Amino acid sequence: MKLGYQTNTWGGVVGHPAGVTSVKDLYYLANGSTEDALKDIAEAGYTGFEIFDGNLMQYKDKKDVFLKLMKDYSLTLIGVYTGGNFIFPDILEEELLKIENVAAFASELGAEHLVVGGGAVRTNGILESDYTALGDALNRVIEIAEKYNLIASYHPHLGTNVEGPEQLDKLMPLTRINLCPDTAHIEAGGGDPVAVIRKYVDRIKYVHLKDYENGEFVPLGEGHQKFAEMIKVLEEANYNGWITVELDSWPEPKQGANISRKYLTQFEKVNQA
């Protein structure tokens, strides 16, 4: 298993301001320095990183700058995180075009994974038909990913129509997409991360680890998540892919990365490089 870190801790989870009025700019965006993030991630001992689509696309016309950063810090671009509403037919094509632009650029930079969040919650609540619409849209995301030799995975998330385990169980039979479990979001949504990983391990090609304590996301080992059990399930399934630590926000991002990296040294099968 190889270890990566998400750059979103540097600046926290926000969104592209133009996305308010423009579907094509509906990007996730961390409001911090990508350059600082990569430097700190490398110094903390990780070998790869994941990045939000909005931060990646800031380099669309500066590809050489991004490639130099990766080379300077000996980091691999694991993947990019993107998403959409996915349940509104009038804007779906625009959302998919945005995702395709992101996937194409990520592929040029050597990415392996396309991670997708989303599934809107309507003002008056979720319709059962929303899960069918989401599943159909995610199948189209798979086609986009395959076009650019990327592995597509769905990431359940608070604030979407797939927060809890019952909602995830509704969605998964309706789509062929892989599952990228975010362990803390699963628990915050009322689920058991170990049980979810065990249930869907055959559809897991990529994993996000995040700890959880008193309703807050915290570095690994600072909460109560059962990572030893999760990693054991992955080992038994011969998982040998990336594990990315994701901490949506932390007062001192590099410190948070260091805490999680030190915690992970106890696991023999996790890359110690």
C-alpha positions as a Python dict, from the first residue, in 0.01 Angstrom:
ca = {
    (1, 'M'): (0, 0, 0),
    (2, 'K'): (129, 344, -96),
    (3, 'L'): (73, 659, 105),
    (4, 'G'): (-58, 993, -14),
    (5, 'Y'): (-209, 1309, 130),
    (6, 'Q'): (-481, 1548, 14),
    (7, 'T'): (-377, 1909, -45),
    (8, 'N'): (-713, 2047, 75),
    (9, 'T'): (-590, 2085, 436),
    (10, 'W'): (-391, 2387, 315),
    (11, 'G'): (-674, 2640, 299),
    (12, 'G'): (-962, 2412, 391),
    (13, 'V'): (-1258, 2297, 185),
    (14, 'V'): (-1425, 2582, -2),
    (15, 'G'): (-1548, 2621, -358),
    (16, 'H'): (-1475, 2823, -670),
    (17, 'P'): (-1662, 3155, -637),
    (18, 'A'): (-1751, 3160, -1007),
    (19, 'G'): (-1938, 2835, -955),
    (20, 'V'): (-2226, 3029, -801),
    (21, 'T'): (-2328, 3148, -1146),
    (22, 'S'): (-2144, 2912, -1381),
    (23, 'V'): (-2184, 2536, -1390),
    (24, 'K'): (-1858, 2499, -1581),
    (25, 'D'): (-1676, 2653, -1283),
    (26, 'L'): (-1841, 2439, -1015),
    (27, 'Y'): (-1506, 2330, -879),
    (28, 'Y'): (-1399, 2218, -536),
    (29, 'L'): (-1124, 2453, -422),
    (30, 'A'): (-892, 2470, -124),
    (31, 'N'): (-812, 2833, -48),
    (32, 'G'): (-443, 2776, 22),
    (33, 'S'): (-109, 2737, -154),
    (34, 'T'): (-66, 2420, -359),
    (35, 'E'): (308, 2484, -365),
    (36, 'D'): (325, 2494, 16),
    (37, 'A'): (105, 2187, 38),
    (38, 'L'): (329, 1976, -187),
    (39, 'K'): (643, 2087, -5),
    (40, 'D'): (494, 1996, 333),
    (41, 'I'): (347, 1668, 211),
    (42, 'A'): (684, 1557, 77),
    (43, 'E'): (868, 1662, 393),
    (44, 'A'): (616, 1467, 603),
    (45, 'G'): (716, 1149, 419),
    (46, 'Y'): (429, 1088, 176),
    (47, 'T'): (502, 980, -180),
    (48, 'G'): (184, 1097, -351),
    (49, 'F'): (-94, 1352, -333),
    (50, 'E'): (-452, 1410, -433),
    (51, 'I'): (-583, 1754, -529),
    (52, 'F'): (-918, 1927, -579),
    (53, 'D'): (-1026, 1991, -937),
    (54, 'G'): (-1030, 2368, -883),
    (55, 'N'): (-672, 2376, -758),
    (56, 'L'): (-557, 2148, -1038),
    (57, 'M'): (-721, 2359, -1308),
    (58, 'Q'): (-539, 2668, -1180),
    (59, 'Y'): (-240, 2510, -1357),
    (60, 'K'): (-421, 2442, -1686),
    (61, 'D'): (-203, 2697, -1864),
    (62, 'K'): (98, 2630, -1641),
    (63, 'K'): (144, 2258, -1690),
    (64, 'D'): (523, 2280, -1681),
    (65, 'V'): (510, 2456, -1343),
    (66, 'F'): (299, 2175, -1198),
    (67, 'L'): (520, 1903, -1341),
    (68, 'K'): (827, 2077, -1198),
    (69, 'L'): (666, 2089, -853),
    (70, 'M'): (599, 1717, -871),
    (71, 'K'): (957, 1650, -981),
    (72, 'D'): (1113, 1882, -724),
    (73, 'Y'): (931, 1710, -439),
    (74, 'S'): (940, 1355, -586),
    (75, 'L'): (562, 1327, -560),
    (76, 'T'): (314, 1130, -768),
    (77, 'L'): (-23, 1279, -860),
    (78, 'I'): (-252, 1004, -732),
    (79, 'G'): (-575, 1159, -846),
    (80, 'V'): (-811, 1452, -860),
    (81, 'Y'): (-1133, 1508, -666),
    (82, 'T'): (-1429, 1643, -860),
    (83, 'G'): (-1807, 1615, -852),
    (84, 'G'): (-2148, 1751, -939),
    (85, 'N'): (-2516, 1765, -855),
    (86, 'F'): (-2583, 1480, -1099),
    (87, 'I'): (-2962, 1467, -1048),
    (88, 'F'): (-3072, 1769, -1254),
    (89, 'P'): (-3103, 1684, -1626),
    (90, 'D'): (-3083, 2047, -1738),
    (91, 'I'): (-2726, 2091, -1613),
    (92, 'L'): (-2595, 1735, -1626),
    (93, 'E'): (-2424, 1773, -1964),
    (94, 'E'): (-2241, 2083, -1843),
    (95, 'E'): (-2131, 1903, -1528),
    (96, 'L'): (-1998, 1609, -1728),
    (97, 'L'): (-1812, 1841, -1967),
    (98, 'K'): (-1647, 2004, -1667),
    (99, 'I'): (-1548, 1663, -1531),
    (100, 'E'): (-1411, 1560, -1869),
    (101, 'N'): (-1190, 1870, -1884),
    (102, 'V'): (-1059, 1789, -1538),
    (103, 'A'): (-1002, 1422, -1624),
    (104, 'A'): (-817, 1507, -1943),
    (105, 'F'): (-576, 1741, -1766),
    (106, 'A'): (-523, 1507, -1473),
    (107, 'S'): (-440, 1227, -1715),
    (108, 'E'): (-182, 1445, -1889),
    (109, 'L'): (-13, 1487, -1552),
    (110, 'G'): (-1, 1114, -1485),
    (111, 'A'): (-294, 1075, -1246),
    (112, 'E'): (-436, 732, -1176),
    (113, 'H'): (-767, 811, -1003),
    (114, 'L'): (-1074, 1025, -1066),
    (115, 'V'): (-1259, 1065, -736),
    (116, 'V'): (-1615, 1192, -755),
    (117, 'G'): (-1835, 1335, -482),
    (118, 'G'): (-2186, 1469, -502),
    (119, 'G'): (-2547, 1391, -555),
    (120, 'A'): (-2751, 1696, -465),
    (121, 'V'): (-3006, 1715, -185),
    (122, 'R'): (-3318, 1896, -306),
    (123, 'T'): (-3464, 2187, -108),
    (124, 'N'): (-3767, 1976, -20),
    (125, 'G'): (-3576, 1654, 37),
    (126, 'I'): (-3444, 1355, -156),
    (127, 'L'): (-3655, 1170, -412),
    (128, 'E'): (-3609, 797, -459),
    (129, 'S'): (-3559, 865, -829),
    (130, 'D'): (-3252, 1074, -741),
    (131, 'Y'): (-3057, 757, -674),
    (132, 'T'): (-3130, 622, -1020),
    (133, 'A'): (-3030, 956, -1172),
    (134, 'L'): (-2710, 963, -967),
    (135, 'G'): (-2625, 604, -1061),
    (136, 'D'): (-2679, 677, -1431),
    (137, 'A'): (-2463, 990, -1411),
    (138, 'L'): (-2184, 802, -1233),
    (139, 'N'): (-2187, 539, -1507),
    (140, 'R'): (-2121, 820, -1753),
    (141, 'V'): (-1837, 940, -1529),
    (142, 'I'): (-1686, 591, -1560),
    (143, 'E'): (-1689, 629, -1939),
    (144, 'I'): (-1511, 963, -1911),
    (145, 'A'): (-1252, 818, -1674),
    (146, 'E'): (-1185, 518, -1896),
    (147, 'K'): (-1139, 747, -2196),
    (148, 'Y'): (-844, 902, -2012),
    (149, 'N'): (-717, 581, -1850),
    (150, 'L'): (-833, 684, -1503),
    (151, 'I'): (-1002, 474, -1235),
    (152, 'A'): (-1333, 631, -1128),
    (153, 'S'): (-1451, 602, -768),
    (154, 'Y'): (-1746, 750, -582),
    (155, 'H'): (-1680, 920, -248),
    (156, 'P'): (-1978, 932, -5),
    (157, 'H'): (-1984, 1268, 170),
    (158, 'L'): (-2180, 1467, 422),
    (159, 'G'): (-2412, 1715, 253),
    (160, 'T'): (-2494, 1484, -39),
    (161, 'N'): (-2775, 1235, -88),
    (162, 'V'): (-2534, 955, 3),
    (163, 'E'): (-2441, 1027, 363),
    (164, 'G'): (-2553, 715, 546),
    (165, 'P'): (-2504, 341, 487),
    (166, 'E'): (-2865, 289, 380),
    (167, 'Q'): (-2823, 553, 111),
    (168, 'L'): (-2496, 399, -5),
    (169, 'D'): (-2665, 60, -27),
    (170, 'K'): (-2936, 214, -247),
    (171, 'L'): (-2681, 366, -483),
    (172, 'M'): (-2425, 91, -528),
    (173, 'P'): (-2649, -156, -719),
    (174, 'L'): (-2746, 129, -955),
    (175, 'T'): (-2394, 203, -1080),
    (176, 'R'): (-2077, 24, -1183),
    (177, 'I'): (-1849, 283, -1022),
    (178, 'N'): (-1592, 186, -761),
    (179, 'L'): (-1618, 303, -402),
    (180, 'C'): (-1363, 533, -240),
    (181, 'P'): (-1451, 511, 130),
    (182, 'D'): (-1376, 817, 341),
    (183, 'T'): (-1372, 655, 682),
    (184, 'A'): (-1468, 960, 888),
    (185, 'H'): (-1745, 1074, 655),
    (186, 'I'): (-1891, 724, 669),
    (187, 'E'): (-1899, 735, 1047),
    (188, 'A'): (-2029, 1092, 1057),
    (189, 'G'): (-2311, 975, 829),
    (190, 'G'): (-2406, 700, 1075),
    (191, 'G'): (-2211, 411, 927),
    (192, 'D'): (-1942, 170, 1042),
    (193, 'P'): (-1631, 221, 825),
    (194, 'V'): (-1499, -129, 891),
    (195, 'A'): (-1831, -285, 787),
    (196, 'V'): (-1856, -69, 475),
    (197, 'I'): (-1502, -156, 366),
    (198, 'R'): (-1566, -525, 429),
    (199, 'K'): (-1896, -518, 239),
    (200, 'Y'): (-1762, -336, -68),
    (201, 'V'): (-1396, -440, -66),
    (202, 'D'): (-1428, -594, -413),
    (203, 'R'): (-1520, -248, -546),
    (204, 'I'): (-1252, -53, -361),
    (205, 'K'): (-957, 62, -572),
    (206, 'Y'): (-867, 365, -362),
    (207, 'V'): (-910, 466, 4),
    (208, 'H'): (-931, 789, 207),
    (209, 'L'): (-842, 766, 576),
    (210, 'K'): (-956, 1032, 819),
    (211, 'D'): (-1001, 1009, 1195),
    (212, 'Y'): (-1305, 1126, 1389),
    (213, 'E'): (-1363, 1238, 1748),
    (214, 'N'): (-1645, 1434, 1915),
    (215, 'G'): (-1796, 1530, 1581),
    (216, 'E'): (-1467, 1665, 1444),
    (217, 'F'): (-1227, 1541, 1178),
    (218, 'V'): (-881, 1491, 1330),
    (219, 'P'): (-541, 1344, 1229),
    (220, 'L'): (-503, 969, 1237),
    (221, 'G'): (-464, 833, 1586),
    (222, 'E'): (-622, 1141, 1745),
    (223, 'G'): (-971, 990, 1725),
    (224, 'H'): (-1129, 650, 1775),
    (225, 'Q'): (-1146, 502, 1425),
    (226, 'K'): (-1043, 135, 1397),
    (227, 'F'): (-774, 168, 1131),
    (228, 'A'): (-603, -160, 1222),
    (229, 'E'): (-923, -347, 1141),
    (230, 'M'): (-974, -155, 818),
    (231, 'I'): (-620, -222, 698),
    (232, 'K'): (-654, -589, 790),
    (233, 'V'): (-964, -617, 569),
    (234, 'L'): (-775, -451, 284),
    (235, 'E'): (-474, -677, 334),
    (236, 'E'): (-694, -988, 328),
    (237, 'A'): (-834, -867, -5),
    (238, 'N'): (-477, -819, -137),
    (239, 'Y'): (-530, -445, -174),
    (240, 'N'): (-206, -285, -292),
    (241, 'G'): (-323, 57, -403),
    (242, 'W'): (-296, 406, -262),
    (243, 'I'): (-415, 510, 81),
    (244, 'T'): (-462, 885, 98),
    (245, 'V'): (-491, 1067, 426),
    (246, 'E'): (-745, 1347, 401),
    (247, 'L'): (-802, 1606, 671),
    (248, 'D'): (-1047, 1871, 552),
    (249, 'S'): (-898, 2138, 776),
    (250, 'W'): (-641, 2167, 1054),
    (251, 'P'): (-489, 2479, 1215),
    (252, 'E'): (-135, 2368, 1124),
    (253, 'P'): (-162, 2155, 808),
    (254, 'K'): (195, 2022, 811),
    (255, 'Q'): (162, 1925, 1175),
    (256, 'G'): (-154, 1730, 1096),
    (257, 'A'): (22, 1551, 810),
    (258, 'N'): (313, 1461, 1037),
    (259, 'I'): (85, 1324, 1310),
    (260, 'S'): (-93, 1095, 1064),
    (261, 'R'): (232, 984, 899),
    (262, 'K'): (383, 889, 1235),
    (263, 'Y'): (68, 695, 1326),
    (264, 'L'): (83, 492, 1005),
    (265, 'T'): (437, 367, 1069),
    (266, 'Q'): (290, 88, 1284),
    (267, 'F'): (140, -87, 982),
    (268, 'E'): (388, -318, 814),
    (269, 'K'): (212, -331, 477),
    (270, 'V'): (188, 46, 443),
    (271, 'N'): (473, 204, 247),
    (272, 'Q'): (741, 325, 486),
    (273, 'A'): (936, 518, 223),
}
